[in-house]
mmCIF file of C-alpha atoms in Angstrom:
data_model
loop_
_atom_site.group_PDB
_atom_site.id
_atom_site.type_symbol
_atom_site.label_atom_id
_atom_site.label_comp_id
_atom_site.label_asym_id
_atom_site.label_seq_id
_atom_site.Cartn_x
_atom_site.Cartn_y
_atom_site.Cartn_z
ATOM 1 C CA MET A 1 -0.061 0.185 -0.143
ATOM 2 C CA ARG A 2 1.281 3.305 -1.098
ATOM 3 C CA ALA A 3 2.609 5.235 2.201
ATOM 4 C CA SER A 4 -0.433 8.105 2.876
ATOM 5 C CA PRO A 5 0.864 11.856 4.066
ATOM 6 C CA GLN A 6 1.096 11.773 7.063
ATOM 7 C CA PRO A 7 -1.561 13.822 10.027
ATOM 8 C CA VAL A 8 -0.533 16.696 11.751
ATOM 9 C CA THR A 9 -1.994 17.967 15.282
ATOM 10 C CA THR A 10 -2.191 21.253 16.531
ATOM 11 C CA ALA A 11 -3.612 22.647 18.982
ATOM 12 C CA HIS A 12 -7.003 25.066 17.818
ATOM 13 C CA PRO A 13 -6.421 28.723 17.444
ATOM 14 C CA ARG A 14 -4.770 26.372 20.400
ATOM 15 C CA ARG A 15 13.571 5.644 29.235
ATOM 16 C CA ARG A 16 15.903 4.675 30.265
ATOM 17 C CA ARG A 17 16.572 1.140 28.045
ATOM 18 C CA TRP A 18 13.819 -0.637 27.343
ATOM 19 C CA SER A 19 13.451 -4.564 27.933
ATOM 20 C CA THR A 20 13.146 -6.770 24.587
ATOM 21 C CA VAL A 21 9.424 -7.544 25.518
ATOM 22 C CA ALA A 22 8.529 -4.289 25.986
ATOM 23 C CA VAL A 23 9.876 -3.499 23.303
ATOM 24 C CA LEU A 24 8.434 -6.074 21.346
ATOM 25 C CA ALA A 25 5.195 -4.897 22.775
ATOM 26 C CA VAL A 26 5.009 -1.743 21.393
ATOM 27 C CA THR A 27 6.348 -2.781 17.975
ATOM 28 C CA LEU A 28 3.437 -4.783 17.595
ATOM 29 C CA ALA A 29 0.946 -2.155 18.760
ATOM 30 C CA VAL A 30 2.406 0.327 16.584
ATOM 31 C CA THR A 31 2.003 -2.145 13.742
ATOM 32 C CA ALA A 32 -1.211 -3.347 14.410
ATOM 33 C CA ALA A 33 -2.207 0.226 14.523
ATOM 34 C CA SER A 34 -0.997 1.135 11.242
ATOM 35 C CA LEU A 35 -2.497 -2.070 9.874
ATOM 36 C CA THR A 36 -6.163 -0.838 11.325
ATOM 37 C CA ALA A 37 -5.473 2.592 10.112
ATOM 38 C CA CYS A 38 -4.745 1.305 6.317
ATOM 39 C CA GLY A 39 -7.334 -1.192 6.283
ATOM 40 C CA ASN A 40 -10.170 0.782 7.712
ATOM 41 C CA THR A 41 -13.164 1.257 5.445
ATOM 42 C CA ASN A 42 -15.883 2.391 7.414
ATOM 43 C CA PRO A 43 -16.718 6.247 7.018
ATOM 44 C CA ARG A 44 -16.135 8.480 10.099
ATOM 45 C CA ASP A 45 -18.955 10.343 11.173
ATOM 46 C CA LEU A 46 -18.111 14.483 11.666
ATOM 47 C CA ILE A 47 -20.822 15.006 14.385
ATOM 48 C CA ALA A 48 -19.873 11.837 16.023
ATOM 49 C CA SER A 49 -16.631 12.532 16.322
ATOM 50 C CA ILE A 50 -17.046 16.706 17.599
ATOM 51 C CA LYS A 51 -18.842 14.983 20.266
ATOM 52 C CA ASP A 52 -16.289 12.770 21.162
ATOM 53 C CA GLY A 53 -13.796 15.945 21.379
ATOM 54 C CA SER A 54 -11.633 15.388 17.654
ATOM 55 C CA VAL A 55 -11.833 15.993 14.222
ATOM 56 C CA ILE A 56 -9.107 15.169 10.982
ATOM 57 C CA LEU A 57 -9.961 17.621 8.730
ATOM 58 C CA GLY A 58 -8.558 17.410 5.249
ATOM 59 C CA THR A 59 -6.825 20.392 3.341
ATOM 60 C CA LYS A 60 -3.957 21.426 1.304
ATOM 61 C CA TYR A 61 -0.408 22.134 2.795
ATOM 62 C CA ASP A 62 1.004 24.223 -0.237
ATOM 63 C CA GLN A 63 -1.522 26.575 -1.470
ATOM 64 C CA PRO A 64 -0.830 29.736 0.014
ATOM 65 C CA GLY A 65 -4.226 31.842 0.909
ATOM 66 C CA LEU A 66 -6.104 28.609 0.767
ATOM 67 C CA GLY A 67 -4.369 25.663 2.957
ATOM 68 C CA LEU A 68 -0.899 26.326 3.983
ATOM 69 C CA ARG A 69 1.264 24.720 6.488
ATOM 70 C CA GLU A 70 3.587 27.225 7.728
ATOM 71 C CA PRO A 71 7.276 26.507 9.249
ATOM 72 C CA ASN A 72 5.441 27.037 12.964
ATOM 73 C CA LYS A 73 3.271 23.590 11.841
ATOM 74 C CA ASP A 74 0.295 26.234 11.803
ATOM 75 C CA PHE A 75 -2.474 26.022 9.176
ATOM 76 C CA THR A 76 -3.373 29.249 7.617
ATOM 77 C CA GLY A 77 -5.599 29.933 4.165
ATOM 78 C CA PHE A 78 -9.287 30.246 3.540
ATOM 79 C CA ASP A 79 -10.147 26.779 3.286
ATOM 80 C CA THR A 80 -8.631 26.221 6.684
ATOM 81 C CA LEU A 81 -10.654 29.163 8.115
ATOM 82 C CA VAL A 82 -13.745 28.046 6.862
ATOM 83 C CA SER A 83 -13.415 24.184 8.561
ATOM 84 C CA ARG A 84 -12.386 25.497 11.530
ATOM 85 C CA TYR A 85 -15.883 27.846 11.738
ATOM 86 C CA VAL A 86 -17.457 24.436 10.681
ATOM 87 C CA VAL A 87 -16.699 22.513 13.294
ATOM 88 C CA ASP A 88 -16.868 25.097 16.070
ATOM 89 C CA SER A 89 -20.332 25.421 14.988
ATOM 90 C CA ILE A 90 -21.398 22.527 14.956
ATOM 91 C CA ALA A 91 -20.463 21.811 18.658
ATOM 92 C CA ASP A 92 -21.525 25.126 19.870
ATOM 93 C CA ASP A 93 -25.222 24.043 17.946
ATOM 94 C CA LEU A 94 -24.627 20.660 19.725
ATOM 95 C CA GLY A 95 -23.879 22.259 23.214
ATOM 96 C CA VAL A 96 -19.992 20.393 23.258
ATOM 97 C CA ALA A 97 -16.726 21.866 23.736
ATOM 98 C CA HIS A 98 -15.151 22.878 20.274
ATOM 99 C CA PRO A 99 -13.037 20.114 19.032
ATOM 100 C CA LYS A 100 -9.269 19.380 18.758
ATOM 101 C CA ILE A 101 -8.454 19.399 15.069
ATOM 102 C CA THR A 102 -6.084 17.099 13.541
ATOM 103 C CA TRP A 103 -4.773 18.146 9.883
ATOM 104 C CA ARG A 104 -4.641 16.102 6.665
ATOM 105 C CA GLU A 105 -2.847 16.660 3.938
ATOM 106 C CA THR A 106 -5.301 15.380 0.957
ATOM 107 C CA PRO A 107 -3.694 15.746 -2.545
ATOM 108 C CA SER A 108 -6.624 16.386 -4.919
ATOM 109 C CA ALA A 109 -6.008 12.448 -6.570
ATOM 110 C CA GLN A 110 -6.566 10.821 -3.054
ATOM 111 C CA ARG A 111 -9.918 12.689 -1.718
ATOM 112 C CA GLU A 112 -12.334 10.668 -2.425
ATOM 113 C CA THR A 113 -10.530 7.464 -1.178
ATOM 114 C CA LEU A 114 -9.494 9.420 1.972
ATOM 115 C CA ILE A 115 -13.516 9.971 2.848
ATOM 116 C CA GLU A 116 -14.345 6.481 1.962
ATOM 117 C CA ASN A 117 -11.449 4.706 4.227
ATOM 118 C CA GLY A 118 -12.673 6.921 7.529
ATOM 119 C CA GLU A 119 -9.267 8.492 6.732
ATOM 120 C CA VAL A 120 -10.114 12.164 7.756
ATOM 121 C CA ASP A 121 -14.299 13.915 8.809
ATOM 122 C CA MET A 122 -14.344 15.968 5.816
ATOM 123 C CA ILE A 123 -12.332 17.768 3.692
ATOM 124 C CA ALA A 124 -12.115 21.171 1.998
ATOM 125 C CA ALA A 125 -9.020 21.406 0.067
ATOM 126 C CA THR A 126 -10.206 23.594 -3.096
ATOM 127 C CA TYR A 127 -12.696 20.974 -4.073
ATOM 128 C CA SER A 128 -14.673 21.423 -7.036
ATOM 129 C CA ILE A 129 -18.232 20.008 -6.507
ATOM 130 C CA ASN A 130 -18.823 18.172 -9.990
ATOM 131 C CA ALA A 131 -21.003 15.399 -10.756
ATOM 132 C CA ALA A 132 -18.687 12.818 -11.182
ATOM 133 C CA ARG A 133 -17.193 13.508 -7.308
ATOM 134 C CA SER A 134 -20.827 13.633 -6.039
ATOM 135 C CA GLU A 135 -21.150 9.818 -7.257
ATOM 136 C CA ARG A 136 -18.587 8.685 -4.484
ATOM 137 C CA VAL A 137 -19.096 11.727 -1.882
ATOM 138 C CA ALA A 138 -21.580 13.828 -0.705
ATOM 139 C CA PHE A 139 -21.417 17.918 -0.532
ATOM 140 C CA ALA A 140 -21.726 20.869 2.013
ATOM 141 C CA GLY A 141 -21.629 23.902 0.113
ATOM 142 C CA PRO A 142 -20.596 25.549 -2.150
ATOM 143 C CA TYR A 143 -18.706 27.761 0.265
ATOM 144 C CA LEU A 144 -17.471 29.840 -3.015
ATOM 145 C CA VAL A 145 -17.731 30.296 -6.303
ATOM 146 C CA ASN A 146 -14.552 30.801 -8.362
ATOM 147 C CA TYR A 147 -13.392 31.124 -11.652
ATOM 148 C CA GLN A 148 -10.493 30.398 -14.076
ATOM 149 C CA GLY A 149 -7.982 33.547 -14.279
ATOM 150 C CA LEU A 150 -4.815 35.123 -15.766
ATOM 151 C CA LEU A 151 -1.576 35.640 -13.522
ATOM 152 C CA VAL A 152 0.333 38.491 -14.743
ATOM 153 C CA ARG A 153 3.266 41.033 -13.262
ATOM 154 C CA LYS A 154 1.701 43.998 -11.917
ATOM 155 C CA ASP A 155 4.373 46.361 -13.826
ATOM 156 C CA ASP A 156 3.391 44.364 -17.531
ATOM 157 C CA ASP A 157 0.650 46.485 -19.558
ATOM 158 C CA SER A 158 0.707 44.332 -22.593
ATOM 159 C CA ILE A 159 -1.868 41.987 -20.745
ATOM 160 C CA ALA A 160 -5.409 43.244 -19.940
ATOM 161 C CA THR A 161 -7.374 41.049 -21.529
ATOM 162 C CA LEU A 162 -6.997 37.118 -22.683
ATOM 163 C CA THR A 163 -6.702 38.102 -26.201
ATOM 164 C CA ASP A 164 -4.175 40.004 -25.218
ATOM 165 C CA LEU A 165 -1.974 36.717 -25.310
ATOM 166 C CA ASP A 166 -2.448 35.752 -28.330
ATOM 167 C CA LYS A 167 0.615 37.587 -29.484
ATOM 168 C CA GLY A 168 3.439 34.837 -28.737
ATOM 169 C CA LYS A 169 2.882 35.546 -25.052
ATOM 170 C CA LYS A 170 4.403 32.410 -22.997
ATOM 171 C CA LEU A 171 1.334 30.511 -20.718
ATOM 172 C CA CYS A 172 3.068 28.561 -18.049
ATOM 173 C CA SER A 173 0.898 24.995 -18.117
ATOM 174 C CA VAL A 174 1.349 22.616 -15.045
ATOM 175 C CA THR A 175 1.406 18.490 -15.919
ATOM 176 C CA GLY A 176 -1.345 17.333 -15.197
ATOM 177 C CA SER A 177 -3.437 20.428 -15.849
ATOM 178 C CA THR A 178 -6.403 21.491 -18.341
ATOM 179 C CA SER A 179 -6.363 24.721 -17.631
ATOM 180 C CA ALA A 180 -3.726 26.230 -20.302
ATOM 181 C CA GLN A 181 -4.057 23.921 -23.024
ATOM 182 C CA ASN A 182 -8.348 24.921 -22.971
ATOM 183 C CA VAL A 183 -6.719 28.433 -23.299
ATOM 184 C CA LYS A 184 -4.587 27.530 -26.167
ATOM 185 C CA ALA A 185 -7.956 26.004 -27.826
ATOM 186 C CA GLN A 186 -8.851 29.244 -28.199
ATOM 187 C CA LEU A 187 -5.965 31.397 -29.075
ATOM 188 C CA PRO A 188 -3.201 29.196 -30.709
ATOM 189 C CA ARG A 189 -0.734 31.557 -31.111
ATOM 190 C CA ILE A 190 -0.099 31.184 -26.863
ATOM 191 C CA GLN A 191 3.312 28.821 -26.650
ATOM 192 C CA LEU A 192 2.911 27.030 -23.468
ATOM 193 C CA GLN A 193 5.565 26.646 -21.217
ATOM 194 C CA GLU A 194 4.913 22.894 -18.420
ATOM 195 C CA TYR A 195 5.854 23.431 -14.782
ATOM 196 C CA ASP A 196 5.635 20.424 -13.118
ATOM 197 C CA SER A 197 3.522 23.155 -9.470
ATOM 198 C CA TYR A 198 2.070 26.084 -9.707
ATOM 199 C CA SER A 199 4.582 27.514 -6.893
ATOM 200 C CA GLY A 200 7.402 26.901 -10.046
ATOM 201 C CA CYS A 201 4.974 28.749 -12.945
ATOM 202 C CA VAL A 202 4.625 31.504 -9.979
ATOM 203 C CA GLU A 203 8.688 31.415 -9.387
ATOM 204 C CA ALA A 204 8.849 31.328 -13.403
ATOM 205 C CA LEU A 205 6.756 34.977 -13.614
ATOM 206 C CA ARG A 206 8.466 36.480 -11.226
ATOM 207 C CA LEU A 207 11.882 35.944 -13.274
ATOM 208 C CA LYS A 208 10.258 36.747 -16.869
ATOM 209 C CA LYS A 209 10.109 33.313 -18.256
ATOM 210 C CA ILE A 210 6.779 32.995 -19.026
ATOM 211 C CA ASP A 211 4.445 36.056 -19.376
ATOM 212 C CA ALA A 212 1.305 34.346 -17.572
ATOM 213 C CA LEU A 213 -0.273 31.866 -15.555
ATOM 214 C CA THR A 214 -3.926 30.345 -15.643
ATOM 215 C CA THR A 215 -5.503 28.794 -12.991
ATOM 216 C CA ASP A 216 -8.686 29.109 -10.159
ATOM 217 C CA GLU A 217 -8.366 32.873 -9.226
ATOM 218 C CA VAL A 218 -8.716 32.274 -6.215
ATOM 219 C CA ILE A 219 -5.197 30.316 -5.813
ATOM 220 C CA LEU A 220 -3.541 32.982 -8.088
ATOM 221 C CA ALA A 221 -4.841 35.278 -5.615
ATOM 222 C CA GLY A 222 -3.563 34.028 -2.367
ATOM 223 C CA PHE A 223 -0.047 33.751 -4.558
ATOM 224 C CA ALA A 224 -0.653 37.505 -5.530
ATOM 225 C CA ASN A 225 -0.747 38.340 -1.535
ATOM 226 C CA PHE A 226 1.671 35.724 -0.565
ATOM 227 C CA ASP A 227 3.975 38.157 1.687
ATOM 228 C CA ILE A 228 7.343 36.618 0.147
ATOM 229 C CA TYR A 229 6.025 38.300 -3.136
ATOM 230 C CA ASP A 230 5.119 41.487 -2.065
ATOM 231 C CA ASP A 231 2.799 43.192 -4.536
ATOM 232 C CA GLN A 232 4.522 41.809 -8.042
ATOM 233 C CA PHE A 233 1.519 40.266 -9.732
ATOM 234 C CA LYS A 234 -1.978 41.098 -10.844
ATOM 235 C CA ILE A 235 -4.952 39.190 -11.972
ATOM 236 C CA VAL A 236 -6.819 39.425 -15.328
ATOM 237 C CA ASP A 237 -10.228 38.201 -15.768
ATOM 238 C CA MET A 238 -10.434 35.280 -18.581
ATOM 239 C CA THR A 239 -13.904 35.556 -20.621
ATOM 240 C CA TYR A 240 -14.563 34.226 -23.735
ATOM 241 C CA PRO A 241 -13.411 36.335 -26.701
ATOM 242 C CA LYS A 242 -16.013 35.015 -29.310
ATOM 243 C CA ASP A 243 -18.467 31.916 -28.865
ATOM 244 C CA ALA A 244 -16.433 28.650 -29.142
ATOM 245 C CA CYS A 245 -17.595 24.943 -28.712
ATOM 246 C CA VAL A 246 -15.701 23.055 -25.601
ATOM 247 C CA THR A 247 -15.125 19.793 -24.473
ATOM 248 C CA SER A 248 -17.233 19.729 -21.112
ATOM 249 C CA SER A 249 -17.583 16.056 -19.488
ATOM 250 C CA GLY A 250 -16.973 14.278 -22.910
ATOM 251 C CA LYS A 251 -19.677 16.481 -24.463
ATOM 252 C CA LYS A 252 -19.355 19.845 -27.227
ATOM 253 C CA VAL A 253 -20.989 22.760 -25.597
ATOM 254 C CA LEU A 254 -21.544 26.213 -26.493
ATOM 255 C CA ARG A 255 -19.704 28.476 -24.655
ATOM 256 C CA LYS A 256 -21.084 32.043 -25.191
ATOM 257 C CA GLN A 257 -19.090 35.124 -25.864
ATOM 258 C CA GLY A 258 -18.506 36.581 -22.800
ATOM 259 C CA ALA A 259 -18.612 33.811 -20.397
ATOM 260 C CA PRO A 260 -16.823 32.876 -17.879
ATOM 261 C CA PHE A 261 -13.713 30.495 -18.888
ATOM 262 C CA SER A 262 -14.373 28.018 -16.429
ATOM 263 C CA THR A 263 -16.867 28.276 -12.808
ATOM 264 C CA GLU A 264 -15.454 26.238 -9.824
ATOM 265 C CA ARG A 265 -17.760 26.086 -6.634
ATOM 266 C CA TYR A 266 -15.630 24.923 -3.884
ATOM 267 C CA GLY A 267 -17.435 22.809 -1.499
ATOM 268 C CA ILE A 268 -17.056 20.388 1.588
ATOM 269 C CA GLY A 269 -16.472 16.384 0.946
ATOM 270 C CA MET A 270 -17.957 14.554 3.357
ATOM 271 C CA PRO A 271 -18.926 10.607 3.567
ATOM 272 C CA LYS A 272 -22.295 9.886 1.595
ATOM 273 C CA ASN A 273 -23.777 8.092 4.724
ATOM 274 C CA TYR A 274 -24.275 10.557 6.889
ATOM 275 C CA PRO A 275 -26.743 13.274 5.491
ATOM 276 C CA ALA A 276 -27.398 15.050 9.092
ATOM 277 C CA ASN A 277 -23.415 16.077 9.006
ATOM 278 C CA VAL A 278 -23.844 17.585 5.563
ATOM 279 C CA THR A 279 -27.000 19.494 6.716
ATOM 280 C CA ALA A 280 -25.074 20.549 9.537
ATOM 281 C CA ALA A 281 -22.135 22.150 7.826
ATOM 282 C CA ASN A 282 -25.117 23.922 5.455
ATOM 283 C CA LYS A 283 -26.234 25.588 8.748
ATOM 284 C CA ALA A 284 -22.880 26.472 9.676
ATOM 285 C CA LEU A 285 -21.785 27.806 6.420
ATOM 286 C CA ASP A 286 -25.097 29.837 6.166
ATOM 287 C CA LYS A 287 -24.321 31.337 9.772
ATOM 288 C CA MET A 288 -20.571 32.379 8.431
ATOM 289 C CA LEU A 289 -21.960 34.275 5.677
ATOM 290 C CA THR A 290 -24.342 36.204 7.637
ATOM 291 C CA PRO A 291 -23.332 39.677 8.943
ATOM 292 C CA ASP A 292 -23.152 40.316 12.111
ATOM 293 C CA GLY A 293 -22.570 43.446 14.505
ATOM 294 C CA SER A 294 -19.339 44.578 12.595
ATOM 295 C CA GLY A 295 -21.251 44.821 9.425
ATOM 296 C CA SER A 296 -19.445 42.363 7.326
ATOM 297 C CA SER A 297 -19.997 38.203 7.878
ATOM 298 C CA PRO A 298 -17.113 36.258 9.254
ATOM 299 C CA TRP A 299 -16.542 34.626 5.564
ATOM 300 C CA GLU A 300 -16.232 37.512 3.914
ATOM 301 C CA ARG A 301 -13.598 38.748 7.124
ATOM 302 C CA ALA A 302 -12.191 35.245 6.225
ATOM 303 C CA LEU A 303 -11.681 35.419 2.722
ATOM 304 C CA ARG A 304 -10.114 39.139 2.963
ATOM 305 C CA GLU A 305 -7.755 37.797 5.305
ATOM 306 C CA SER A 306 -6.459 35.244 3.200
ATOM 307 C CA ILE A 307 -6.615 36.434 -0.332
ATOM 308 C CA GLY A 308 -6.021 40.124 0.317
ATOM 309 C CA ASP A 309 -8.569 43.593 0.397
ATOM 310 C CA GLU A 310 -7.862 44.106 -3.236
ATOM 311 C CA GLU A 311 -9.045 40.958 -4.587
ATOM 312 C CA VAL A 312 -12.150 40.728 -2.389
ATOM 313 C CA GLU A 313 -13.083 43.930 -3.810
ATOM 314 C CA MET A 314 -12.544 43.274 -7.514
ATOM 315 C CA LEU A 315 -14.586 40.662 -7.378
ATOM 316 C CA MET A 316 -17.558 42.188 -5.366
ATOM 317 C CA LYS A 317 -17.268 44.834 -7.767
ATOM 318 C CA ARG A 318 -17.456 42.401 -10.821
ATOM 319 C CA ALA A 319 -20.339 40.776 -9.434
ATOM 320 C CA ASP A 320 -22.422 43.708 -8.753
ATOM 321 C CA ALA A 321 -22.177 45.062 -12.484
ATOM 322 C CA PRO A 322 -25.013 44.949 -14.546
ATOM 323 C CA ASP A 323 -25.714 42.072 -16.546
ATOM 324 C CA SER A 324 -22.755 40.077 -14.676
ATOM 325 C CA PRO A 325 -22.301 36.482 -15.779
ATOM 326 C CA PHE A 326 -20.012 36.752 -11.992
ATOM 327 C CA THR A 327 -21.341 35.736 -8.885
ATOM 328 C CA PHE A 328 -19.711 36.654 -5.582
ATOM 329 C CA THR A 329 -21.527 35.145 -2.732
ATOM 330 C CA PRO A 330 -22.379 31.146 -2.825
ATOM 331 C CA LYS A 331 -25.585 29.474 -2.044
ATOM 332 C CA PRO A 332 -24.928 26.370 0.701
ATOM 333 C CA GLY A 333 -26.730 23.831 -0.464
ATOM 334 C CA ASP A 334 -28.151 24.517 -3.560
ATOM 335 C CA LEU A 335 -26.311 22.359 -5.985
ATOM 336 C CA SER A 336 -29.104 22.672 -8.814
ATOM 337 C CA PHE A 337 -25.868 23.708 -10.915
ATOM 338 C CA LEU A 338 -24.834 20.308 -10.967
ATOM 339 C CA ASP A 339 -28.175 19.331 -13.247
ATOM 340 C CA SER A 340 -28.307 22.274 -15.806
ATOM 341 C CA LYS A 341 -28.115 21.074 -19.538
ATOM 342 C CA SER A 342 -25.374 23.065 -21.294
ATOM 343 C CA THR A 343 -26.193 24.198 -24.801
ATOM 344 C CA PRO A 344 -25.107 22.150 -27.884
ATOM 345 C CA CYS A 345 -22.709 23.014 -29.953
ATOM 346 C CA PRO A 346 -24.394 24.429 -33.058
ATOM 347 C CA ALA A 347 -23.061 23.362 -36.546
ATOM 348 C CA GLY A 348 -20.273 24.890 -38.113
ATOM 349 C CA LEU A 349 -18.943 26.873 -35.014
ATOM 350 C CA SER A 350 -15.630 24.683 -33.694
#
């Protein structure tokens, strides 16, 4: 069995010679525990874990602004703030103490398996809700509506729209990602440069080896707001420059001029066995989105803390524009988008 990333336990925003027999006993106990963990296929029950006082929450370890393990082993970012709020809010509703949190690294390719095998109670880790994933896990949320964007250098005025890339610009493509490939399909003169990670792309952008990076806007905003880059980058909206046929879920569908390049709705992944947990998490998210005495909501303050005031102000202004195709405020519990029908691609449009 391939070794999984080891969990890290953090406080919540908080000898002598052994005998041969003793050593053997400890070794056997550790081995048995490891085998039990690897072989456990019983999904965890979030509410039961909260009542027991300890939860295991999945997140990313390497995404500034979303899920980042700091050098002191604390965790920062919007996904982790949402997770903390949800479990603490559920604990308050249950009338129990806030649970101790153990963070578990959850790489994208492993998320459904970790949930199904009972290795985490829930996952908030840039986890886009879609129909295929919903076949295996349940989702609370969405807690963030997100779109594909471009990250460029702040002093580069040559890229103000997506079509500006179609002048021989170099666009970073992360191995295994389709984001840049989708752009090249619309703008064939773009040069793709492939890197192993988004952090590698960002560093190449800083060094002027590439001209732009594309992925989810909130991921880009996390890097742009990261201390080590000190206001070096800006984000450019991505909309279709003309009507286009694109492949979605294996089918050719129409994307109208001006439509966002992609819409991602981040949710909290949980086992399908416990619908009450999804209901409780959505209730907590609704509470987080409700303005309090400060005039803003805990959700908005967490987003500002994570990706910066400038980016949040831009997202709000864009969503408020007349006839805007963009949304800012999510609607937890509304998964109707999973059943929405795409417009088939008309004949003759490539």
